[in-house]
Amino acid sequence: MLFVGESGTAKTVTINNYLATLDHDKYTKLNINFSSTTSSLDLQRTLEYNVERWTKGTYGPSAGKDLVVFMDDLNMPVVDLYGTQQPIALLKLIIEKGGFYDRGKDLNWKNLRNVQFISAMAPPGGGRNSVDP
């Protein structure tokens, strides 16, 4: 889910108020604030730190829970030489394919299960970039 609106329109407050109503026995919450220096490696390490290994190649939150990841200022990461925002490209891979590659020498695929994403961003301008559809 993506919330888009001008600065000061309570996107973050609305989402955080909703997250506060979630049952702590069923949901684990993770807030990630993007900035111009956020890299895909930062995003991947944060996600990996907050999930457990279930089986070989499958990862998710603690047993019986869903992980809800809130990413604020989604369009803040810098656009690279190729016109992409690397954290958003990784997020697209996770959403479309259900996981990502381990960055070790073996490049093993890691499936993510029971992870949901909510994000917020303001329109481009003032350090914010257009997001590639």
mmCIF file of N, CA and C in Angstrom:
data_model
loop_
_atom_site.group_PDB
_atom_site.id
_atom_site.type_symbol
_atom_site.label_atom_id
_atom_site.label_comp_id
_atom_site.label_asym_id
_atom_site.label_seq_id
_atom_site.Cartn_x
_atom_site.Cartn_y
_atom_site.Cartn_z
ATOM 1 N N MET A 1 0.853 -1.146 0.000
ATOM 2 C CA MET A 1 0.000 0.000 0.000
ATOM 3 C C MET A 1 0.912 1.225 0.000
ATOM 4 N N LEU A 2 0.569 2.211 -0.797
ATOM 5 C CA LEU A 2 1.366 3.425 -0.924
ATOM 6 C C LEU A 2 0.496 4.637 -0.671
ATOM 7 N N PHE A 3 0.909 5.472 0.289
ATOM 8 C CA PHE A 3 0.237 6.727 0.578
ATOM 9 C C PHE A 3 1.054 7.847 -0.050
ATOM 10 N N VAL A 4 0.401 8.695 -0.841
ATOM 11 C CA VAL A 4 1.085 9.812 -1.491
ATOM 12 C C VAL A 4 0.333 11.092 -1.151
ATOM 13 N N GLY A 5 1.081 12.116 -0.741
ATOM 14 C CA GLY A 5 0.470 13.405 -0.438
ATOM 15 C C GLY A 5 1.532 14.425 -0.106
ATOM 16 N N GLU A 6 1.154 15.677 -0.167
ATOM 17 C CA GLU A 6 2.082 16.761 0.148
ATOM 18 C C GLU A 6 2.589 16.632 1.583
ATOM 19 N N SER A 7 3.705 17.280 1.862
ATOM 20 C CA SER A 7 4.244 17.297 3.226
ATOM 21 C C SER A 7 3.214 17.912 4.164
ATOM 22 N N GLY A 8 3.094 17.327 5.347
ATOM 23 C CA GLY A 8 2.181 17.867 6.343
ATOM 24 C C GLY A 8 0.749 17.385 6.226
ATOM 25 N N THR A 9 0.498 16.372 5.405
ATOM 26 C CA THR A 9 -0.878 15.876 5.251
ATOM 27 C C THR A 9 -1.158 14.645 6.106
ATOM 28 N N ALA A 10 -0.318 14.380 7.080
ATOM 29 C CA ALA A 10 -0.519 13.333 8.091
ATOM 30 C C ALA A 10 -0.436 11.915 7.547
ATOM 31 N N LYS A 11 0.341 11.704 6.503
ATOM 32 C CA LYS A 11 0.510 10.340 5.987
ATOM 33 C C LYS A 11 1.156 9.449 7.046
ATOM 34 N N THR A 12 2.273 9.888 7.567
ATOM 35 C CA THR A 12 3.016 9.096 8.553
ATOM 36 C C THR A 12 2.212 8.910 9.834
ATOM 37 N N VAL A 13 1.569 9.954 10.292
ATOM 38 C CA VAL A 13 0.757 9.873 11.513
ATOM 39 C C VAL A 13 -0.385 8.884 11.332
ATOM 40 N N THR A 14 -1.047 8.945 10.187
ATOM 41 C CA THR A 14 -2.160 8.032 9.902
ATOM 42 C C THR A 14 -1.694 6.580 9.910
ATOM 43 N N ILE A 15 -0.573 6.328 9.239
ATOM 44 C CA ILE A 15 -0.056 4.956 9.176
ATOM 45 C C ILE A 15 0.391 4.488 10.550
ATOM 46 N N ASN A 16 1.120 5.318 11.282
ATOM 47 C CA ASN A 16 1.577 4.919 12.617
ATOM 48 C C ASN A 16 0.414 4.693 13.571
ATOM 49 N N ASN A 17 -0.642 5.494 13.460
ATOM 50 C CA ASN A 17 -1.837 5.271 14.286
ATOM 51 C C ASN A 17 -2.476 3.927 13.951
ATOM 52 N N TYR A 18 -2.532 3.587 12.673
ATOM 53 C CA TYR A 18 -3.072 2.291 12.273
ATOM 54 C C TYR A 18 -2.198 1.155 12.808
ATOM 55 N N LEU A 19 -0.878 1.284 12.639
ATOM 56 C CA LEU A 19 0.028 0.231 13.103
ATOM 57 C C LEU A 19 -0.084 0.020 14.611
ATOM 58 N N ALA A 20 -0.370 1.084 15.345
ATOM 59 C CA ALA A 20 -0.510 0.981 16.802
ATOM 60 C C ALA A 20 -1.735 0.154 17.201
ATOM 61 N N THR A 21 -2.705 0.018 16.298
ATOM 62 C CA THR A 21 -3.908 -0.755 16.623
ATOM 63 C C THR A 21 -3.746 -2.245 16.344
ATOM 64 N N LEU A 22 -2.657 -2.634 15.674
ATOM 65 C CA LEU A 22 -2.466 -4.045 15.331
ATOM 66 C C LEU A 22 -2.168 -4.876 16.575
ATOM 67 N N ASP A 23 -2.666 -6.086 16.590
ATOM 68 C CA ASP A 23 -2.461 -7.018 17.694
ATOM 69 C C ASP A 23 -0.987 -7.417 17.768
ATOM 70 N N HIS A 24 -0.346 -7.126 18.901
ATOM 71 C CA HIS A 24 1.082 -7.412 19.078
ATOM 72 C C HIS A 24 1.379 -8.912 19.070
ATOM 73 N N ASP A 25 0.360 -9.727 19.322
ATOM 74 C CA ASP A 25 0.563 -11.174 19.293
ATOM 75 C C ASP A 25 0.555 -11.727 17.867
ATOM 76 N N LYS A 26 0.034 -10.935 16.917
ATOM 77 C CA LYS A 26 -0.063 -11.403 15.534
ATOM 78 C C LYS A 26 0.857 -10.656 14.565
ATOM 79 N N TYR A 27 1.289 -9.457 14.955
ATOM 80 C CA TYR A 27 2.067 -8.623 14.039
ATOM 81 C C TYR A 27 3.336 -8.092 14.697
ATOM 82 N N THR A 28 4.392 -8.074 13.910
ATOM 83 C CA THR A 28 5.632 -7.403 14.280
ATOM 84 C C THR A 28 5.763 -6.215 13.345
ATOM 85 N N LYS A 29 6.112 -5.054 13.878
ATOM 86 C CA LYS A 29 6.195 -3.850 13.066
ATOM 87 C C LYS A 29 7.647 -3.423 12.887
ATOM 88 N N LEU A 30 7.944 -2.912 11.694
ATOM 89 C CA LEU A 30 9.279 -2.419 11.380
ATOM 90 C C LEU A 30 9.135 -1.106 10.627
ATOM 91 N N ASN A 31 9.731 -0.038 11.154
ATOM 92 C CA ASN A 31 9.738 1.261 10.488
ATOM 93 C C ASN A 31 11.096 1.490 9.846
ATOM 94 N N ILE A 32 11.094 1.891 8.586
ATOM 95 C CA ILE A 32 12.320 2.230 7.868
ATOM 96 C C ILE A 32 12.119 3.610 7.263
ATOM 97 N N ASN A 33 12.985 4.542 7.614
ATOM 98 C CA ASN A 33 12.934 5.888 7.047
ATOM 99 C C ASN A 33 13.986 5.998 5.960
ATOM 100 N N PHE A 34 13.541 6.193 4.726
ATOM 101 C CA PHE A 34 14.466 6.336 3.612
ATOM 102 C C PHE A 34 15.046 7.741 3.601
ATOM 103 N N SER A 35 16.273 7.849 3.103
ATOM 104 C CA SER A 35 16.931 9.146 2.904
ATOM 105 C C SER A 35 17.682 9.080 1.586
ATOM 106 N N SER A 36 18.368 10.144 1.264
ATOM 107 C CA SER A 36 19.118 10.162 0.004
ATOM 108 C C SER A 36 20.265 9.161 0.012
ATOM 109 N N THR A 37 20.680 8.733 1.188
ATOM 110 C CA THR A 37 21.813 7.795 1.282
ATOM 111 C C THR A 37 21.379 6.342 1.478
ATOM 112 N N THR A 38 20.087 6.080 1.534
ATOM 113 C CA THR A 38 19.616 4.706 1.720
ATOM 114 C C THR A 38 19.960 3.880 0.487
ATOM 115 N N SER A 39 20.597 2.738 0.704
ATOM 116 C CA SER A 39 20.970 1.860 -0.404
ATOM 117 C C SER A 39 20.128 0.585 -0.353
ATOM 118 N N SER A 40 20.196 -0.184 -1.426
ATOM 119 C CA SER A 40 19.489 -1.463 -1.446
ATOM 120 C C SER A 40 20.081 -2.398 -0.392
ATOM 121 N N LEU A 41 21.384 -2.293 -0.149
ATOM 122 C CA LEU A 41 22.017 -3.115 0.884
ATOM 123 C C LEU A 41 21.490 -2.752 2.266
ATOM 124 N N ASP A 42 21.282 -1.469 2.525
ATOM 125 C CA ASP A 42 20.692 -1.043 3.804
ATOM 126 C C ASP A 42 19.319 -1.677 3.999
ATOM 127 N N LEU A 43 18.500 -1.612 2.959
ATOM 128 C CA LEU A 43 17.154 -2.186 3.039
ATOM 129 C C LEU A 43 17.229 -3.693 3.253
ATOM 130 N N GLN A 44 18.072 -4.371 2.488
ATOM 131 C CA GLN A 44 18.167 -5.822 2.602
ATOM 132 C C GLN A 44 18.665 -6.243 3.975
ATOM 133 N N ARG A 45 19.683 -5.595 4.484
ATOM 134 C CA ARG A 45 20.209 -5.945 5.815
ATOM 135 C C ARG A 45 19.168 -5.712 6.901
ATOM 136 N N THR A 46 18.406 -4.628 6.784
ATOM 137 C CA THR A 46 17.365 -4.348 7.775
ATOM 138 C C THR A 46 16.298 -5.434 7.750
ATOM 139 N N LEU A 47 15.879 -5.834 6.557
ATOM 140 C CA LEU A 47 14.891 -6.903 6.450
ATOM 141 C C LEU A 47 15.446 -8.225 6.984
ATOM 142 N N GLU A 48 16.667 -8.566 6.597
ATOM 143 C CA GLU A 48 17.267 -9.820 7.052
ATOM 144 C C GLU A 48 17.407 -9.866 8.566
ATOM 145 N N TYR A 49 17.704 -8.731 9.185
ATOM 146 C CA TYR A 49 17.856 -8.668 10.631
ATOM 147 C C TYR A 49 16.528 -8.923 11.349
ATOM 148 N N ASN A 50 15.415 -8.614 10.674
ATOM 149 C CA ASN A 50 14.100 -8.697 11.310
ATOM 150 C C ASN A 50 13.294 -9.928 10.929
ATOM 151 N N VAL A 51 13.907 -10.887 10.249
ATOM 152 C CA VAL A 51 13.239 -12.150 9.942
ATOM 153 C C VAL A 51 14.098 -13.305 10.442
ATOM 154 N N GLU A 52 13.461 -14.459 10.567
ATOM 155 C CA GLU A 52 14.145 -15.669 11.018
ATOM 156 C C GLU A 52 14.157 -16.688 9.889
ATOM 157 N N ARG A 53 15.091 -17.603 9.963
ATOM 158 C CA ARG A 53 15.122 -18.687 8.989
ATOM 159 C C ARG A 53 14.083 -19.730 9.393
ATOM 160 N N TRP A 54 13.160 -20.031 8.478
ATOM 161 C CA TRP A 54 12.154 -21.056 8.738
ATOM 162 C C TRP A 54 12.651 -22.402 8.253
ATOM 163 N N THR A 55 13.001 -22.452 6.994
ATOM 164 C CA THR A 55 13.571 -23.654 6.382
ATOM 165 C C THR A 55 14.690 -23.182 5.474
ATOM 166 N N LYS A 56 15.366 -24.109 4.837
ATOM 167 C CA LYS A 56 16.434 -23.700 3.935
ATOM 168 C C LYS A 56 15.872 -22.804 2.831
ATOM 169 N N GLY A 57 16.331 -21.573 2.789
ATOM 170 C CA GLY A 57 15.921 -20.638 1.757
ATOM 171 C C GLY A 57 14.628 -19.903 2.015
ATOM 172 N N THR A 58 13.960 -20.135 3.141
ATOM 173 C CA THR A 58 12.704 -19.459 3.452
ATOM 174 C C THR A 58 12.834 -18.723 4.784
ATOM 175 N N TYR A 59 12.444 -17.458 4.769
ATOM 176 C CA TYR A 59 12.588 -16.590 5.933
ATOM 177 C C TYR A 59 11.291 -15.850 6.190
ATOM 178 N N GLY A 60 11.056 -15.507 7.451
ATOM 179 C CA GLY A 60 9.873 -14.750 7.822
ATOM 180 C C GLY A 60 9.960 -14.325 9.267
ATOM 181 N N PRO A 61 8.933 -13.634 9.753
ATOM 182 C CA PRO A 61 8.919 -13.205 11.156
ATOM 183 C C PRO A 61 8.751 -14.397 12.099
ATOM 184 N N SER A 62 8.748 -14.132 13.373
ATOM 185 C CA SER A 62 8.556 -15.179 14.379
ATOM 186 C C SER A 62 7.312 -15.986 14.069
ATOM 187 N N ALA A 63 7.322 -17.241 14.482
ATOM 188 C CA ALA A 63 6.211 -18.153 14.198
ATOM 189 C C ALA A 63 4.878 -17.553 14.624
ATOM 190 N N GLY A 64 3.898 -17.643 13.736
ATOM 191 C CA GLY A 64 2.554 -17.172 14.033
ATOM 192 C C GLY A 64 2.349 -15.677 13.870
ATOM 193 N N LYS A 65 3.355 -14.969 13.374
ATOM 194 C CA LYS A 65 3.244 -13.518 13.214
ATOM 195 C C LYS A 65 3.457 -13.115 11.769
ATOM 196 N N ASP A 66 2.959 -11.926 11.438
ATOM 197 C CA ASP A 66 3.245 -11.270 10.166
ATOM 198 C C ASP A 66 4.121 -10.063 10.467
ATOM 199 N N LEU A 67 5.040 -9.763 9.570
ATOM 200 C CA LEU A 67 5.878 -8.573 9.687
ATOM 201 C C LEU A 67 5.284 -7.495 8.798
ATOM 202 N N VAL A 68 4.976 -6.344 9.388
ATOM 203 C CA VAL A 68 4.462 -5.201 8.640
ATOM 204 C C VAL A 68 5.577 -4.163 8.590
ATOM 205 N N VAL A 69 6.053 -3.879 7.381
ATOM 206 C CA VAL A 69 7.161 -2.953 7.179
ATOM 207 C C VAL A 69 6.599 -1.628 6.674
ATOM 208 N N PHE A 70 6.856 -0.558 7.417
ATOM 209 C CA PHE A 70 6.457 0.782 6.997
ATOM 210 C C PHE A 70 7.690 1.535 6.530
ATOM 211 N N MET A 71 7.697 1.925 5.262
ATOM 212 C CA MET A 71 8.811 2.671 4.688
ATOM 213 C C MET A 71 8.354 4.098 4.411
ATOM 214 N N ASP A 72 8.947 5.045 5.127
ATOM 215 C CA ASP A 72 8.581 6.451 4.981
ATOM 216 C C ASP A 72 9.563 7.145 4.042
ATOM 217 N N ASP A 73 9.085 8.150 3.334
ATOM 218 C CA ASP A 73 9.890 8.897 2.349
ATOM 219 C C ASP A 73 10.465 7.961 1.292
ATOM 220 N N LEU A 74 9.612 7.145 0.738
ATOM 221 C CA LEU A 74 10.016 6.110 -0.213
ATOM 222 C C LEU A 74 10.817 6.653 -1.394
ATOM 223 N N ASN A 75 10.501 7.856 -1.851
ATOM 224 C CA ASN A 75 11.171 8.374 -3.043
ATOM 225 C C ASN A 75 12.382 9.259 -2.744
ATOM 226 N N MET A 76 12.945 9.167 -1.549
ATOM 227 C CA MET A 76 14.119 9.964 -1.197
ATOM 228 C C MET A 76 15.445 9.419 -1.724
ATOM 229 N N PRO A 77 15.632 8.101 -1.882
ATOM 230 C CA PRO A 77 16.947 7.619 -2.335
ATOM 231 C C PRO A 77 17.369 8.240 -3.662
ATOM 232 N N VAL A 78 18.665 8.470 -3.754
ATOM 233 C CA VAL A 78 19.228 9.123 -4.939
ATOM 234 C C VAL A 78 19.055 8.231 -6.173
ATOM 235 N N VAL A 79 18.871 8.882 -7.312
ATOM 236 C CA VAL A 79 18.777 8.173 -8.589
ATOM 237 C C VAL A 79 20.199 7.906 -9.065
ATOM 238 N N ASP A 80 20.493 6.641 -9.408
ATOM 239 C CA ASP A 80 21.859 6.294 -9.809
ATOM 240 C C ASP A 80 22.099 6.587 -11.290
ATOM 241 N N LEU A 81 23.270 6.226 -11.753
ATOM 242 C CA LEU A 81 23.704 6.468 -13.123
ATOM 243 C C LEU A 81 22.745 5.864 -14.154
ATOM 244 N N TYR A 82 22.074 4.787 -13.792
ATOM 245 C CA TYR A 82 21.184 4.079 -14.710
ATOM 246 C C TYR A 82 19.725 4.529 -14.600
ATOM 247 N N GLY A 83 19.470 5.542 -13.769
ATOM 248 C CA GLY A 83 18.120 6.069 -13.630
ATOM 249 C C GLY A 83 17.240 5.314 -12.656
ATOM 250 N N THR A 84 17.841 4.475 -11.817
ATOM 251 C CA THR A 84 17.050 3.705 -10.844
ATOM 252 C C THR A 84 17.359 4.163 -9.427
ATOM 253 N N GLN A 85 16.430 3.903 -8.558
ATOM 254 C CA GLN A 85 16.648 4.077 -7.127
ATOM 255 C C GLN A 85 16.803 2.661 -6.573
ATOM 256 N N GLN A 86 18.007 2.300 -6.201
ATOM 257 C CA GLN A 86 18.318 0.918 -5.862
ATOM 258 C C GLN A 86 17.427 0.318 -4.780
ATOM 259 N N PRO A 87 17.112 1.032 -3.690
ATOM 260 C CA PRO A 87 16.221 0.410 -2.690
ATOM 261 C C PRO A 87 14.834 0.097 -3.265
ATOM 262 N N ILE A 88 14.348 0.941 -4.162
ATOM 263 C CA ILE A 88 13.037 0.706 -4.756
ATOM 264 C C ILE A 88 13.106 -0.470 -5.724
ATOM 265 N N ALA A 89 14.220 -0.606 -6.437
ATOM 266 C CA ALA A 89 14.395 -1.758 -7.331
ATOM 267 C C ALA A 89 14.401 -3.058 -6.528
ATOM 268 N N LEU A 90 15.060 -3.059 -5.362
ATOM 269 C CA LEU A 90 15.050 -4.245 -4.504
ATOM 270 C C LEU A 90 13.645 -4.515 -3.983
ATOM 271 N N LEU A 91 12.953 -3.481 -3.570
ATOM 272 C CA LEU A 91 11.582 -3.629 -3.085
ATOM 273 C C LEU A 91 10.688 -4.215 -4.175
ATOM 274 N N LYS A 92 10.863 -3.755 -5.402
ATOM 275 C CA LYS A 92 10.093 -4.293 -6.525
ATOM 276 C C LYS A 92 10.367 -5.785 -6.699
ATOM 277 N N LEU A 93 11.624 -6.191 -6.602
ATOM 278 C CA LEU A 93 11.984 -7.603 -6.703
ATOM 279 C C LEU A 93 11.312 -8.419 -5.603
ATOM 280 N N ILE A 94 11.334 -7.900 -4.384
ATOM 281 C CA ILE A 94 10.730 -8.602 -3.246
ATOM 282 C C ILE A 94 9.231 -8.769 -3.456
ATOM 283 N N ILE A 95 8.564 -7.710 -3.883
ATOM 284 C CA ILE A 95 7.114 -7.767 -4.064
ATOM 285 C C ILE A 95 6.738 -8.674 -5.238
ATOM 286 N N GLU A 96 7.454 -8.548 -6.350
ATOM 287 C CA GLU A 96 7.102 -9.329 -7.536
ATOM 288 C C GLU A 96 7.519 -10.791 -7.452
ATOM 289 N N LYS A 97 8.683 -11.075 -6.884
ATOM 290 C CA LYS A 97 9.227 -12.437 -6.886
ATOM 291 C C LYS A 97 9.200 -13.110 -5.512
ATOM 292 N N GLY A 98 8.863 -12.354 -4.464
ATOM 293 C CA GLY A 98 8.728 -12.951 -3.141
ATOM 294 C C GLY A 98 10.026 -13.174 -2.392
ATOM 295 N N GLY A 99 11.077 -12.463 -2.757
ATOM 296 C CA GLY A 99 12.340 -12.617 -2.042
ATOM 297 C C GLY A 99 13.463 -11.870 -2.726
ATOM 298 N N PHE A 100 14.697 -12.230 -2.351
ATOM 299 C CA PHE A 100 15.878 -11.593 -2.922
ATOM 300 C C PHE A 100 17.059 -12.541 -2.826
ATOM 301 N N TYR A 101 18.132 -12.186 -3.503
ATOM 302 C CA TYR A 101 19.339 -13.004 -3.488
ATOM 303 C C TYR A 101 20.217 -12.644 -2.304
ATOM 304 N N ASP A 102 20.791 -13.658 -1.680
ATOM 305 C CA ASP A 102 21.788 -13.459 -0.642
ATOM 306 C C ASP A 102 22.990 -12.783 -1.290
ATOM 307 N N ARG A 103 23.591 -11.853 -0.620
ATOM 308 C CA ARG A 103 24.709 -11.115 -1.211
ATOM 309 C C ARG A 103 26.050 -11.800 -0.984
ATOM 310 N N GLY A 104 26.024 -13.003 -0.448
ATOM 311 C CA GLY A 104 27.254 -13.774 -0.273
ATOM 312 C C GLY A 104 27.745 -14.293 -1.610
ATOM 313 N N LYS A 105 28.830 -15.054 -1.581
ATOM 314 C CA LYS A 105 29.424 -15.512 -2.843
ATOM 315 C C LYS A 105 28.564 -16.524 -3.580
ATOM 316 N N ASP A 106 27.646 -17.207 -2.878
ATOM 317 C CA ASP A 106 26.816 -18.228 -3.529
ATOM 318 C C ASP A 106 25.564 -17.672 -4.196
ATOM 319 N N LEU A 107 25.160 -16.456 -3.847
ATOM 320 C CA LEU A 107 23.963 -15.815 -4.406
ATOM 321 C C LEU A 107 22.714 -16.687 -4.289
ATOM 322 N N ASN A 108 22.509 -17.283 -3.125
ATOM 323 C CA ASN A 108 21.324 -18.112 -2.888
ATOM 324 C C ASN A 108 20.074 -17.241 -2.813
ATOM 325 N N TRP A 109 18.959 -17.788 -3.307
ATOM 326 C CA TRP A 109 17.680 -17.083 -3.262
ATOM 327 C C TRP A 109 17.083 -17.222 -1.870
ATOM 328 N N LYS A 110 16.559 -16.117 -1.324
ATOM 329 C CA LYS A 110 15.897 -16.113 -0.019
ATOM 330 C C LYS A 110 14.433 -15.741 -0.220
ATOM 331 N N ASN A 111 13.534 -16.695 0.026
ATOM 332 C CA ASN A 111 12.102 -16.430 -0.028
ATOM 333 C C ASN A 111 11.675 -15.727 1.249
ATOM 334 N N LEU A 112 10.878 -14.679 1.115
ATOM 335 C CA LEU A 112 10.308 -13.993 2.270
ATOM 336 C C LEU A 112 8.838 -14.367 2.376
ATOM 337 N N ARG A 113 8.401 -14.729 3.564
ATOM 338 C CA ARG A 113 7.014 -15.102 3.795
ATOM 339 C C ARG A 113 6.437 -14.262 4.925
ATOM 340 N N ASN A 114 5.131 -14.007 4.833
ATOM 341 C CA ASN A 114 4.388 -13.274 5.869
ATOM 342 C C ASN A 114 4.956 -11.877 6.119
ATOM 343 N N VAL A 115 5.338 -11.202 5.039
ATOM 344 C CA VAL A 115 5.840 -9.827 5.124
ATOM 345 C C VAL A 115 4.940 -8.941 4.280
ATOM 346 N N GLN A 116 4.473 -7.842 4.882
ATOM 347 C CA GLN A 116 3.604 -6.888 4.202
ATOM 348 C C GLN A 116 4.295 -5.528 4.195
ATOM 349 N N PHE A 117 4.031 -4.735 3.156
ATOM 350 C CA PHE A 117 4.683 -3.442 3.022
ATOM 351 C C PHE A 117 3.662 -2.317 2.942
ATOM 352 N N ILE A 118 3.940 -1.244 3.677
ATOM 353 C CA ILE A 118 3.182 0.000 3.617
ATOM 354 C C ILE A 118 4.222 1.098 3.433
ATOM 355 N N SER A 119 3.934 2.057 2.579
ATOM 356 C CA SER A 119 4.903 3.130 2.371
ATOM 357 C C SER A 119 4.203 4.467 2.193
ATOM 358 N N ALA A 120 4.991 5.524 2.366
ATOM 359 C CA ALA A 120 4.482 6.879 2.199
ATOM 360 C C ALA A 120 5.544 7.715 1.502
ATOM 361 N N MET A 121 5.060 8.662 0.689
ATOM 362 C CA MET A 121 5.982 9.574 0.020
ATOM 363 C C MET A 121 5.238 10.839 -0.364
ATOM 364 N N ALA A 122 6.005 11.897 -0.565
ATOM 365 C CA ALA A 122 5.458 13.151 -1.067
ATOM 366 C C ALA A 122 5.757 13.227 -2.562
ATOM 367 N N PRO A 123 5.065 14.097 -3.283
ATOM 368 C CA PRO A 123 5.356 14.239 -4.711
ATOM 369 C C PRO A 123 6.808 14.667 -4.943
ATOM 370 N N PRO A 124 7.353 14.430 -6.139
ATOM 371 C CA PRO A 124 8.736 14.805 -6.436
ATOM 372 C C PRO A 124 8.988 16.294 -6.215
ATOM 373 N N GLY A 125 10.222 16.600 -5.838
ATOM 374 C CA GLY A 125 10.634 17.981 -5.585
ATOM 375 C C GLY A 125 11.221 18.101 -4.198
ATOM 376 N N GLY A 126 12.128 19.038 -4.002
ATOM 377 C CA GLY A 126 12.721 19.258 -2.690
ATOM 378 C C GLY A 126 13.535 18.075 -2.204
ATOM 379 N N GLY A 127 14.285 17.439 -3.098
ATOM 380 C CA GLY A 127 15.102 16.287 -2.716
ATOM 381 C C GLY A 127 14.411 14.956 -2.958
ATOM 382 N N ARG A 128 13.133 14.994 -3.258
ATOM 383 C CA ARG A 128 12.411 13.761 -3.563
ATOM 384 C C ARG A 128 12.424 13.535 -5.078
ATOM 385 N N ASN A 129 12.508 12.313 -5.470
ATOM 386 C CA ASN A 129 12.629 11.975 -6.884
ATOM 387 C C ASN A 129 11.361 11.317 -7.404
ATOM 388 N N SER A 130 11.209 11.337 -8.712
ATOM 389 C CA SER A 130 10.122 10.589 -9.333
ATOM 390 C C SER A 130 10.397 9.106 -9.153
ATOM 391 N N VAL A 131 9.351 8.332 -8.943
ATOM 392 C CA VAL A 131 9.509 6.901 -8.742
ATOM 393 C C VAL A 131 9.184 6.196 -10.047
ATOM 394 N N ASP A 132 10.067 5.281 -10.433
ATOM 395 C CA ASP A 132 9.872 4.508 -11.648
ATOM 396 C C ASP A 132 8.720 3.526 -11.421
ATOM 397 N N PRO A 133 7.702 3.520 -12.315
ATOM 398 C CA PRO A 133 6.580 2.612 -12.111
ATOM 399 C C PRO A 133 7.043 1.210 -12.295
#
